[in-house]
PDB file of C-alpha atoms in Angstrom:
ATOM      1  CA  MET A   3      -4.930  49.744  29.352  1.00  0.00           C
ATOM      2  CA  THR A   4      -2.012  47.518  28.293  1.00  0.00           C
ATOM      3  CA  ALA A   5      -0.513  47.358  24.810  1.00  0.00           C
ATOM      4  CA  PRO A   6      -2.129  43.980  23.818  1.00  0.00           C
ATOM      5  CA  ASP A   7      -5.578  45.216  24.939  1.00  0.00           C
ATOM      6  CA  HIS A   8      -5.103  48.460  23.007  1.00  0.00           C
ATOM      7  CA  LEU A   9      -4.036  46.509  19.902  1.00  0.00           C
ATOM      8  CA  GLU A  10      -7.083  44.238  20.198  1.00  0.00           C
ATOM      9  CA  HIS A  11      -9.521  47.145  20.527  1.00  0.00           C
ATOM     10  CA  ARG A  12      -7.909  48.956  17.605  1.00  0.00           C
ATOM     11  CA  ALA A  13      -8.120  45.815  15.416  1.00  0.00           C
ATOM     12  CA  ARG A  14     -11.808  45.345  16.253  1.00  0.00           C
ATOM     13  CA  ALA A  15     -12.563  48.960  15.433  1.00  0.00           C
ATOM     14  CA  LEU A  16     -10.797  48.729  12.081  1.00  0.00           C
ATOM     15  CA  TYR A  17     -12.638  45.487  11.273  1.00  0.00           C
ATOM     16  CA  ARG A  18     -16.052  47.023  12.010  1.00  0.00           C
ATOM     17  CA  GLU A  19     -15.227  50.134   9.993  1.00  0.00           C
ATOM     18  CA  ALA A  20     -14.093  48.044   7.010  1.00  0.00           C
ATOM     19  CA  GLY A  21     -17.256  45.960   7.277  1.00  0.00           C
ATOM     20  CA  ARG A  22     -19.419  49.071   7.057  1.00  0.00           C
ATOM     21  CA  ARG A  23     -17.553  50.457   4.027  1.00  0.00           C
ATOM     22  CA  ILE A  24     -17.679  47.276   1.906  1.00  0.00           C
ATOM     23  CA  ASP A  25     -19.506  47.593  -1.432  1.00  0.00           C
ATOM     24  CA  PRO A  26     -22.723  45.561  -1.956  1.00  0.00           C
ATOM     25  CA  ALA A  27     -21.281  43.324  -4.721  1.00  0.00           C
ATOM     26  CA  THR A  28     -18.380  42.180  -2.540  1.00  0.00           C
ATOM     27  CA  ALA A  29     -20.703  41.726   0.437  1.00  0.00           C
ATOM     28  CA  GLY A  30     -22.968  39.505  -1.709  1.00  0.00           C
ATOM     29  CA  ARG A  31     -20.045  37.383  -2.859  1.00  0.00           C
ATOM     30  CA  LEU A  32     -18.830  37.023   0.740  1.00  0.00           C
ATOM     31  CA  ARG A  33     -22.296  35.933   1.904  1.00  0.00           C
ATOM     32  CA  ALA A  34     -22.515  33.384  -0.948  1.00  0.00           C
ATOM     33  CA  ALA A  35     -19.064  32.001  -0.087  1.00  0.00           C
ATOM     34  CA  ARG A  36     -20.093  31.746   3.564  1.00  0.00           C
ATOM     35  CA  ARG A  37     -23.286  29.845   2.645  1.00  0.00           C
ATOM     36  CA  GLU A  38     -21.293  27.409   0.457  1.00  0.00           C
ATOM     37  CA  ALA A  39     -18.749  26.832   3.229  1.00  0.00           C
ATOM     38  CA  LEU A  40     -21.501  26.160   5.775  1.00  0.00           C
ATOM     39  CA  ALA A  41     -23.269  23.798   3.352  1.00  0.00           C
ATOM     40  CA  ALA A  42     -20.037  21.892   2.737  1.00  0.00           C
ATOM     41  CA  ALA A  43     -19.434  21.568   6.472  1.00  0.00           C
ATOM     42  CA  ALA A  44     -22.971  20.273   6.946  1.00  0.00           C
ATOM     43  CA  ALA A  45     -22.581  17.685   4.142  1.00  0.00           C
ATOM     44  CA  PRO A  46     -23.079  14.055   5.162  1.00  0.00           C
ATOM     45  CA  LEU A  47     -20.082  12.083   6.355  1.00  0.00           C
ATOM     46  CA  HIS A  48     -20.320   9.778   3.339  1.00  0.00           C
ATOM     47  CA  THR A  49     -19.759  12.670   0.913  1.00  0.00           C
ATOM     48  CA  ARG A  50     -16.819  14.045   2.867  1.00  0.00           C
ATOM     49  CA  LEU A  51     -15.310  10.564   3.162  1.00  0.00           C
ATOM     50  CA  VAL A  52     -15.564   9.937  -0.581  1.00  0.00           C
ATOM     51  CA  ARG A  53     -13.924  13.285  -1.306  1.00  0.00           C
ATOM     52  CA  GLY A  54     -11.095  12.404   1.048  1.00  0.00           C
ATOM     53  CA  LEU A  55     -10.580   8.874  -0.271  1.00  0.00           C
ATOM     54  CA  MET A  56     -10.408   9.824  -3.951  1.00  0.00           C
ATOM     55  CA  PRO A  57      -6.825  11.166  -3.736  1.00  0.00           C
ATOM     56  CA  ALA A  58      -5.788   8.182  -1.619  1.00  0.00           C
ATOM     57  CA  GLY A  59      -7.243   5.782  -4.187  1.00  0.00           C
ATOM     58  CA  ALA A  60      -5.486   7.587  -7.012  1.00  0.00           C
ATOM     59  CA  PHE A  61      -2.189   7.381  -5.152  1.00  0.00           C
ATOM     60  CA  ALA A  62      -2.686   3.657  -4.533  1.00  0.00           C
ATOM     61  CA  ALA A  63      -3.425   3.049  -8.228  1.00  0.00           C
ATOM     62  CA  ILE A  64      -0.294   4.946  -9.263  1.00  0.00           C
ATOM     63  CA  ALA A  65       1.820   3.026  -6.748  1.00  0.00           C
ATOM     64  CA  LEU A  66       0.447  -0.304  -7.994  1.00  0.00           C
ATOM     65  CA  ALA A  67       1.115   0.648 -11.612  1.00  0.00           C
ATOM     66  CA  ALA A  68       4.671   1.696 -10.729  1.00  0.00           C
ATOM     67  CA  LEU A  69       5.276  -1.621  -8.958  1.00  0.00           C
ATOM     68  CA  MET A  70       3.998  -3.548 -11.946  1.00  0.00           C
ATOM     69  CA  VAL A  71       6.126  -1.583 -14.408  1.00  0.00           C
ATOM     70  CA  PHE A  72       9.332  -1.528 -12.401  1.00  0.00           C
ATOM     71  CA  SER A  73       9.088  -5.034 -10.929  1.00  0.00           C
ATOM     72  CA  PRO A  74      12.438  -6.887 -11.037  1.00  0.00           C
ATOM     73  CA  VAL A  75      10.760 -10.224 -11.868  1.00  0.00           C
ATOM     74  CA  SER A  76      10.540 -10.981 -15.549  1.00  0.00           C
ATOM     75  CA  ARG A  77       6.969 -11.838 -16.421  1.00  0.00           C
ATOM     76  CA  ASP A  78       7.978 -13.912 -19.482  1.00  0.00           C
ATOM     77  CA  ASN A  79      10.060 -16.425 -17.497  1.00  0.00           C
ATOM     78  CA  ALA A  80       7.932 -16.516 -14.352  1.00  0.00           C
ATOM     79  CA  PRO A  81       5.645 -19.441 -15.373  1.00  0.00           C
ATOM     80  CA  ALA A  82       8.599 -21.466 -16.663  1.00  0.00           C
ATOM     81  CA  GLN A  83      10.572 -20.804 -13.485  1.00  0.00           C
ATOM     82  CA  ALA A  84       7.629 -21.790 -11.323  1.00  0.00           C
ATOM     83  CA  ALA A  85       7.163 -25.033 -13.250  1.00  0.00           C
ATOM     84  CA  SER A  86      10.859 -25.919 -13.085  1.00  0.00           C
ATOM     85  CA  SER A  87      11.054 -25.154  -9.364  1.00  0.00           C
ATOM     86  CA  ALA A  88       7.992 -27.319  -8.731  1.00  0.00           C
ATOM     87  CA  GLN A  89       9.560 -30.136 -10.761  1.00  0.00           C
ATOM     88  CA  THR A  90      12.866 -29.959  -8.886  1.00  0.00           C
ATOM     89  CA  ALA A  91      11.021 -29.871  -5.582  1.00  0.00           C
ATOM     90  CA  GLU A  92       9.312 -33.116  -6.514  1.00  0.00           C
ATOM     91  CA  THR A  93      12.478 -34.888  -7.651  1.00  0.00           C
ATOM     92  CA  ASP A  94      15.168 -33.368  -5.441  1.00  0.00           C
ATOM     93  CA  GLY A  95      13.743 -33.280  -1.944  1.00  0.00           C
ATOM     94  CA  ASP A  96      15.125 -34.344   1.393  1.00  0.00           C
ATOM     95  CA  LEU A  97      11.977 -36.272   2.189  1.00  0.00           C
ATOM     96  CA  PRO A  98      11.443 -39.790   0.837  1.00  0.00           C
ATOM     97  CA  PRO A  99       8.861 -40.126  -1.913  1.00  0.00           C
ATOM     98  CA  ASP A 100       5.297 -40.992  -1.104  1.00  0.00           C
ATOM     99  CA  LEU A 101       4.934 -44.778  -0.946  1.00  0.00           C
ATOM    100  CA  SER A 102       1.683 -44.778  -2.880  1.00  0.00           C
ATOM    101  CA  ASN A 103       3.353 -43.056  -5.848  1.00  0.00           C
ATOM    102  CA  THR A 104       6.582 -45.097  -6.015  1.00  0.00           C
ATOM    103  CA  ASP A 105       7.443 -48.463  -7.451  1.00  0.00           C
ATOM    104  CA  PRO A 106       7.347 -51.140  -4.709  1.00  0.00           C
ATOM    105  CA  SER A 107      10.462 -52.832  -6.114  1.00  0.00           C
ATOM    106  CA  LEU A 108      12.485 -49.711  -5.208  1.00  0.00           C
ATOM    107  CA  MET A 109      11.728 -50.278  -1.531  1.00  0.00           C
ATOM    108  CA  GLN A 110      13.361 -53.714  -1.469  1.00  0.00           C
ATOM    109  CA  ASN A 111      16.988 -52.545  -1.468  1.00  0.00           C
ATOM    110  CA  LEU A 112      16.940 -49.619   0.930  1.00  0.00           C
ATOM    111  CA  ASP A 113      20.383 -50.518   2.314  1.00  0.00           C
ATOM    112  CA  PHE A 114      21.849 -50.151  -1.150  1.00  0.00           C
ATOM    113  CA  TYR A 115      20.307 -46.718  -1.579  1.00  0.00           C
ATOM    114  CA  ASP A 116      21.659 -45.677   1.814  1.00  0.00           C
ATOM    115  CA  TRP A 117      25.158 -46.861   0.828  1.00  0.00           C
ATOM    116  CA  LEU A 118      24.831 -45.043  -2.515  1.00  0.00           C
ATOM    117  CA  ALA A 119      23.828 -41.769  -0.840  1.00  0.00           C
ATOM    118  CA  THR A 120      26.705 -42.046   1.635  1.00  0.00           C
ATOM    119  CA  ASN A 121      29.271 -42.750  -1.068  1.00  0.00           C
ATOM    120  CA  ASP A 122      27.852 -40.048  -3.319  1.00  0.00           C
ATOM    121  CA  ALA A 123      28.235 -37.495  -0.501  1.00  0.00           C
ATOM    122  CA  SER A 124      31.847 -38.590   0.099  1.00  0.00           C
ATOM    123  CA  GLN A 125      32.617 -38.343  -3.645  1.00  0.00           C
ATOM    124  CA  ALA A 126      31.169 -34.795  -3.763  1.00  0.00           C
ATOM    125  CA  SER A 127      33.316 -33.637  -0.826  1.00  0.00           C
ATOM    126  CA  ARG A 128      36.607 -34.569  -2.602  1.00  0.00           C
TER     127      ARG A 128
END
């Protein structure tokens, strides 16, 4: 008999001996714990899933709260900034204005506006 086999047989013998010498109160508690563990393992998937998702949901709520508290964007100026950026986008775009929303008399002198834009760009580069 090799050393691992001897160790295994000795461990089994000690386990059986300890099992026989256990007091009834401890044996009852062990049986009750075993029944609870088996009942929990046999619980429906829905119950186990809910128990697993509760910590994940709590972590997500904490992370969201931390992002809201420590966000670098100022909430007081956000609507004003959005309105001003929308206004500048309407007035300062690279695209020509929509013809249905502009004055038709502005479309008569397009060469002048082209000359003005060219000269304005050359004045800005100086």
